């Protein structure tokens, strides 16, 4: 057992899990190669969610959606969108199967599900208000893309004085270098970044 993890336990009585954008589009895509590549992430999520439920932690899901007519999408000019020709936000269409969750990690009636239209788990969702209502001041989080929405949420959580643990195996991103830099460098300023094994030990 990792001694560092056991010396810094997560207080499950004041912690919540945020399942950030772990929707079908990301974790169970139609392409067989991509689906196989994402299988370890899905398995990691199933393990982490099960452990958090066992400890009575609230499980909060976010899912990235936009209206089918695009009325809620603002196409801001950013360097990346100009370079790639891809809008800054490419959400799922609200109400479609892609915006739902894989069966292995599907929300239960006691869980919380929030539609999310911007990168942050908190902006315009009600998640911050829920945490205050539940008197939760610590977070466990993972999701994708690591260097975009997850890091945005972690930075915002830090500004709200939330003690945050990021679980490596539950994160993913299309840019391998950006994914690694976010986990190994930038998010360490705002959170503790731990392996799944370490996080499970911290919950025990």
mmCIF file of C-alpha atoms in Angstrom:
data_model
loop_
_atom_site.group_PDB
_atom_site.id
_atom_site.type_symbol
_atom_site.label_atom_id
_atom_site.label_comp_id
_atom_site.label_asym_id
_atom_site.label_seq_id
_atom_site.Cartn_x
_atom_site.Cartn_y
_atom_site.Cartn_z
ATOM 1 C CA UNK A 1 0.000 0.000 0.000
ATOM 2 C CA UNK A 2 1.288 3.464 -0.857
ATOM 3 C CA UNK A 3 2.445 5.160 2.356
ATOM 4 C CA UNK A 4 1.988 8.684 1.009
ATOM 5 C CA UNK A 5 -1.651 7.935 0.157
ATOM 6 C CA UNK A 6 -2.406 6.446 3.543
ATOM 7 C CA UNK A 7 -0.825 9.439 5.282
ATOM 8 C CA UNK A 8 -3.116 11.883 3.452
ATOM 9 C CA UNK A 9 -6.592 10.342 3.641
ATOM 10 C CA UNK A 10 -9.651 11.814 1.955
ATOM 11 C CA UNK A 11 -12.320 12.657 4.515
ATOM 12 C CA UNK A 12 -15.261 10.910 2.857
ATOM 13 C CA UNK A 13 -17.699 12.648 5.197
ATOM 14 C CA UNK A 14 -16.905 15.953 3.495
ATOM 15 C CA UNK A 15 -15.936 14.763 -0.005
ATOM 16 C CA UNK A 16 -17.835 14.327 -3.267
ATOM 17 C CA UNK A 17 -16.943 12.681 -6.574
ATOM 18 C CA UNK A 18 -17.306 14.611 -9.828
ATOM 19 C CA UNK A 19 -17.590 12.348 -12.880
ATOM 20 C CA UNK A 20 -16.631 14.962 -15.429
ATOM 21 C CA UNK A 21 -18.054 14.377 -18.926
ATOM 22 C CA UNK A 22 -17.656 10.587 -18.836
ATOM 23 C CA UNK A 23 -20.369 10.244 -21.473
ATOM 24 C CA UNK A 24 -20.900 7.601 -24.139
ATOM 25 C CA UNK A 25 -19.360 9.756 -26.867
ATOM 26 C CA UNK A 26 -16.063 9.791 -24.972
ATOM 27 C CA UNK A 27 -15.904 6.355 -23.344
ATOM 28 C CA UNK A 28 -17.834 4.089 -25.717
ATOM 29 C CA UNK A 29 -17.323 5.641 -29.178
ATOM 30 C CA UNK A 30 -18.533 3.830 -32.294
ATOM 31 C CA UNK A 31 -15.028 3.345 -33.709
ATOM 32 C CA UNK A 32 -13.725 -0.051 -32.456
ATOM 33 C CA UNK A 33 -10.138 1.148 -32.099
ATOM 34 C CA UNK A 34 -11.070 4.187 -30.068
ATOM 35 C CA UNK A 35 -13.493 2.137 -27.977
ATOM 36 C CA UNK A 36 -10.738 -0.359 -27.120
ATOM 37 C CA UNK A 37 -8.338 2.469 -26.250
ATOM 38 C CA UNK A 38 -10.864 4.001 -23.871
ATOM 39 C CA UNK A 39 -11.787 0.739 -22.156
ATOM 40 C CA UNK A 40 -9.165 1.089 -19.379
ATOM 41 C CA UNK A 41 -10.545 4.550 -18.563
ATOM 42 C CA UNK A 42 -14.081 3.185 -18.359
ATOM 43 C CA UNK A 43 -12.911 0.352 -16.097
ATOM 44 C CA UNK A 44 -11.075 2.825 -13.872
ATOM 45 C CA UNK A 45 -14.224 4.915 -13.583
ATOM 46 C CA UNK A 46 -16.302 1.871 -12.635
ATOM 47 C CA UNK A 47 -13.831 1.053 -9.863
ATOM 48 C CA UNK A 48 -13.628 4.610 -8.539
ATOM 49 C CA UNK A 49 -17.382 5.220 -8.600
ATOM 50 C CA UNK A 50 -17.988 1.931 -6.790
ATOM 51 C CA UNK A 51 -15.486 2.822 -4.089
ATOM 52 C CA UNK A 52 -16.915 6.296 -3.567
ATOM 53 C CA UNK A 53 -20.451 4.913 -3.317
ATOM 54 C CA UNK A 54 -19.254 2.362 -0.773
ATOM 55 C CA UNK A 55 -18.013 5.238 1.378
ATOM 56 C CA UNK A 56 -21.263 7.178 1.060
ATOM 57 C CA UNK A 57 -19.831 9.997 -1.049
ATOM 58 C CA UNK A 58 -22.205 11.925 -3.327
ATOM 59 C CA UNK A 59 -21.564 11.090 -6.988
ATOM 60 C CA UNK A 60 -22.033 14.053 -9.319
ATOM 61 C CA UNK A 61 -22.118 13.590 -13.092
ATOM 62 C CA UNK A 62 -21.666 16.323 -15.676
ATOM 63 C CA UNK A 63 -22.401 15.882 -19.349
ATOM 64 C CA UNK A 64 -21.374 18.329 -22.113
ATOM 65 C CA UNK A 65 -24.412 19.332 -24.161
ATOM 66 C CA UNK A 66 -25.641 21.944 -26.599
ATOM 67 C CA UNK A 67 -29.038 22.407 -28.198
ATOM 68 C CA UNK A 68 -29.550 20.728 -31.553
ATOM 69 C CA UNK A 69 -30.080 24.125 -33.199
ATOM 70 C CA UNK A 70 -26.853 25.489 -31.713
ATOM 71 C CA UNK A 71 -28.610 28.453 -30.146
ATOM 72 C CA UNK A 72 -26.603 28.108 -26.932
ATOM 73 C CA UNK A 73 -23.196 27.845 -28.648
ATOM 74 C CA UNK A 74 -20.999 30.927 -28.804
ATOM 75 C CA UNK A 75 -18.254 30.602 -31.424
ATOM 76 C CA UNK A 76 -15.579 32.781 -29.895
ATOM 77 C CA UNK A 77 -12.444 33.423 -31.994
ATOM 78 C CA UNK A 78 -9.553 31.595 -30.339
ATOM 79 C CA UNK A 79 -6.120 30.751 -31.735
ATOM 80 C CA UNK A 80 -6.866 27.021 -31.629
ATOM 81 C CA UNK A 81 -10.227 27.317 -33.365
ATOM 82 C CA UNK A 82 -8.637 29.406 -36.123
ATOM 83 C CA UNK A 83 -5.753 26.951 -36.550
ATOM 84 C CA UNK A 84 -7.896 23.805 -36.574
ATOM 85 C CA UNK A 85 -11.198 25.064 -37.948
ATOM 86 C CA UNK A 86 -12.930 23.360 -35.025
ATOM 87 C CA UNK A 87 -15.117 25.404 -32.635
ATOM 88 C CA UNK A 88 -13.828 25.894 -29.095
ATOM 89 C CA UNK A 89 -16.760 23.840 -27.788
ATOM 90 C CA UNK A 90 -17.864 20.609 -29.458
ATOM 91 C CA UNK A 91 -20.521 19.331 -27.091
ATOM 92 C CA UNK A 92 -22.905 16.434 -27.530
ATOM 93 C CA UNK A 93 -26.375 17.258 -28.770
ATOM 94 C CA UNK A 94 -28.708 17.428 -25.796
ATOM 95 C CA UNK A 95 -31.011 14.412 -25.505
ATOM 96 C CA UNK A 96 -29.006 12.118 -27.804
ATOM 97 C CA UNK A 97 -27.531 8.746 -26.747
ATOM 98 C CA UNK A 98 -24.002 10.182 -26.996
ATOM 99 C CA UNK A 99 -24.818 12.576 -24.145
ATOM 100 C CA UNK A 100 -25.792 9.702 -21.862
ATOM 101 C CA UNK A 101 -23.491 7.477 -19.833
ATOM 102 C CA UNK A 102 -22.149 3.955 -20.449
ATOM 103 C CA UNK A 103 -24.122 1.241 -18.679
ATOM 104 C CA UNK A 104 -21.108 0.292 -16.560
ATOM 105 C CA UNK A 105 -21.098 3.693 -14.848
ATOM 106 C CA UNK A 106 -24.690 4.822 -15.308
ATOM 107 C CA UNK A 107 -26.043 7.187 -12.640
ATOM 108 C CA UNK A 108 -28.264 5.739 -9.942
ATOM 109 C CA UNK A 109 -31.369 7.451 -8.555
ATOM 110 C CA UNK A 110 -29.432 8.808 -5.590
ATOM 111 C CA UNK A 111 -26.761 10.404 -7.813
ATOM 112 C CA UNK A 112 -26.750 13.917 -9.269
ATOM 113 C CA UNK A 113 -26.625 14.686 -13.007
ATOM 114 C CA UNK A 114 -25.976 18.152 -14.416
ATOM 115 C CA UNK A 115 -26.056 19.365 -17.999
ATOM 116 C CA UNK A 116 -22.950 21.421 -18.737
ATOM 117 C CA UNK A 117 -22.665 23.888 -21.622
ATOM 118 C CA UNK A 118 -19.242 25.379 -20.882
ATOM 119 C CA UNK A 119 -15.873 23.844 -19.926
ATOM 120 C CA UNK A 120 -16.166 24.275 -16.151
ATOM 121 C CA UNK A 121 -18.048 21.744 -14.037
ATOM 122 C CA UNK A 122 -19.306 24.697 -12.021
ATOM 123 C CA UNK A 123 -20.209 27.460 -14.482
ATOM 124 C CA UNK A 124 -23.977 27.574 -14.951
ATOM 125 C CA UNK A 125 -24.533 24.059 -13.638
ATOM 126 C CA UNK A 126 -25.519 24.311 -9.974
ATOM 127 C CA UNK A 127 -22.729 21.952 -8.860
ATOM 128 C CA UNK A 128 -21.119 24.563 -6.596
ATOM 129 C CA UNK A 129 -24.459 25.247 -4.938
ATOM 130 C CA UNK A 130 -25.021 21.521 -4.423
ATOM 131 C CA UNK A 131 -21.644 21.132 -2.726
ATOM 132 C CA UNK A 132 -22.469 23.955 -0.337
ATOM 133 C CA UNK A 133 -25.880 22.431 0.415
ATOM 134 C CA UNK A 134 -24.305 19.038 1.104
ATOM 135 C CA UNK A 135 -21.493 20.685 3.091
ATOM 136 C CA UNK A 136 -18.844 19.073 0.952
ATOM 137 C CA UNK A 137 -15.483 20.835 0.875
ATOM 138 C CA UNK A 138 -13.352 18.184 -0.814
ATOM 139 C CA UNK A 139 -13.500 16.734 -4.323
ATOM 140 C CA UNK A 140 -12.325 13.697 -6.216
ATOM 141 C CA UNK A 141 -12.428 14.298 -9.976
ATOM 142 C CA UNK A 142 -11.398 12.903 -13.340
ATOM 143 C CA UNK A 143 -12.603 13.201 -16.915
ATOM 144 C CA UNK A 144 -11.713 14.620 -20.273
ATOM 145 C CA UNK A 145 -10.226 16.405 -21.851
ATOM 146 C CA UNK A 146 -7.668 16.572 -19.058
ATOM 147 C CA UNK A 147 -6.011 19.825 -20.109
ATOM 148 C CA UNK A 148 -9.266 21.532 -20.998
ATOM 149 C CA UNK A 149 -12.386 20.940 -18.956
ATOM 150 C CA UNK A 150 -10.854 18.990 -16.082
ATOM 151 C CA UNK A 151 -8.098 21.526 -15.524
ATOM 152 C CA UNK A 152 -10.585 24.393 -15.870
ATOM 153 C CA UNK A 153 -12.726 22.799 -13.165
ATOM 154 C CA UNK A 154 -9.765 22.073 -10.896
ATOM 155 C CA UNK A 155 -8.561 25.669 -11.105
ATOM 156 C CA UNK A 156 -12.043 26.928 -10.284
ATOM 157 C CA UNK A 157 -12.337 24.470 -7.393
ATOM 158 C CA UNK A 158 -9.080 25.837 -5.985
ATOM 159 C CA UNK A 159 -10.501 29.362 -6.150
ATOM 160 C CA UNK A 160 -13.496 28.109 -4.138
ATOM 161 C CA UNK A 161 -11.186 26.613 -1.468
ATOM 162 C CA UNK A 162 -12.120 23.035 -2.379
ATOM 163 C CA UNK A 163 -9.556 20.372 -1.481
ATOM 164 C CA UNK A 164 -9.229 18.425 -4.748
ATOM 165 C CA UNK A 165 -7.755 15.071 -5.773
ATOM 166 C CA UNK A 166 -7.403 14.283 -9.491
ATOM 167 C CA UNK A 167 -7.348 10.578 -10.430
ATOM 168 C CA UNK A 168 -4.944 9.916 -13.303
ATOM 169 C CA UNK A 169 -6.492 6.786 -14.802
ATOM 170 C CA UNK A 170 -9.883 8.486 -14.969
ATOM 171 C CA UNK A 171 -8.534 11.299 -17.172
ATOM 172 C CA UNK A 172 -8.029 11.343 -20.923
ATOM 173 C CA UNK A 173 -7.233 13.730 -23.746
ATOM 174 C CA UNK A 174 -6.688 13.822 -27.485
ATOM 175 C CA UNK A 175 -3.355 15.634 -27.135
ATOM 176 C CA UNK A 176 -0.954 13.320 -25.308
ATOM 177 C CA UNK A 177 1.577 16.039 -24.494
ATOM 178 C CA UNK A 178 -1.055 18.439 -23.172
ATOM 179 C CA UNK A 179 -2.675 15.624 -21.173
ATOM 180 C CA UNK A 180 0.651 14.717 -19.548
ATOM 181 C CA UNK A 181 1.634 18.327 -18.864
ATOM 182 C CA UNK A 182 -1.693 19.027 -17.214
ATOM 183 C CA UNK A 183 -1.365 16.029 -14.874
ATOM 184 C CA UNK A 184 2.359 16.292 -14.218
ATOM 185 C CA UNK A 185 2.789 20.055 -13.957
ATOM 186 C CA UNK A 186 -0.061 22.539 -14.185
ATOM 187 C CA UNK A 187 -2.759 20.855 -12.074
ATOM 188 C CA UNK A 188 -0.268 20.130 -9.302
ATOM 189 C CA UNK A 189 -0.475 23.818 -8.446
ATOM 190 C CA UNK A 190 -4.170 23.470 -7.632
ATOM 191 C CA UNK A 191 -4.759 19.858 -6.556
ATOM 192 C CA UNK A 192 -3.224 16.553 -5.568
ATOM 193 C CA UNK A 193 -2.800 14.299 -8.606
ATOM 194 C CA UNK A 194 -2.887 10.629 -7.672
ATOM 195 C CA UNK A 195 -3.102 7.224 -9.321
ATOM 196 C CA UNK A 196 -6.275 5.194 -8.973
ATOM 197 C CA UNK A 197 -4.516 2.857 -6.536
ATOM 198 C CA UNK A 198 -3.416 5.793 -4.404
ATOM 199 C CA UNK A 199 -6.862 7.382 -4.458
ATOM 200 C CA UNK A 200 -8.513 4.131 -3.359
ATOM 201 C CA UNK A 201 -6.034 3.853 -0.494
ATOM 202 C CA UNK A 202 -6.825 7.430 0.528
ATOM 203 C CA UNK A 203 -10.523 6.535 0.739
ATOM 204 C CA UNK A 204 -9.929 3.459 2.887
#
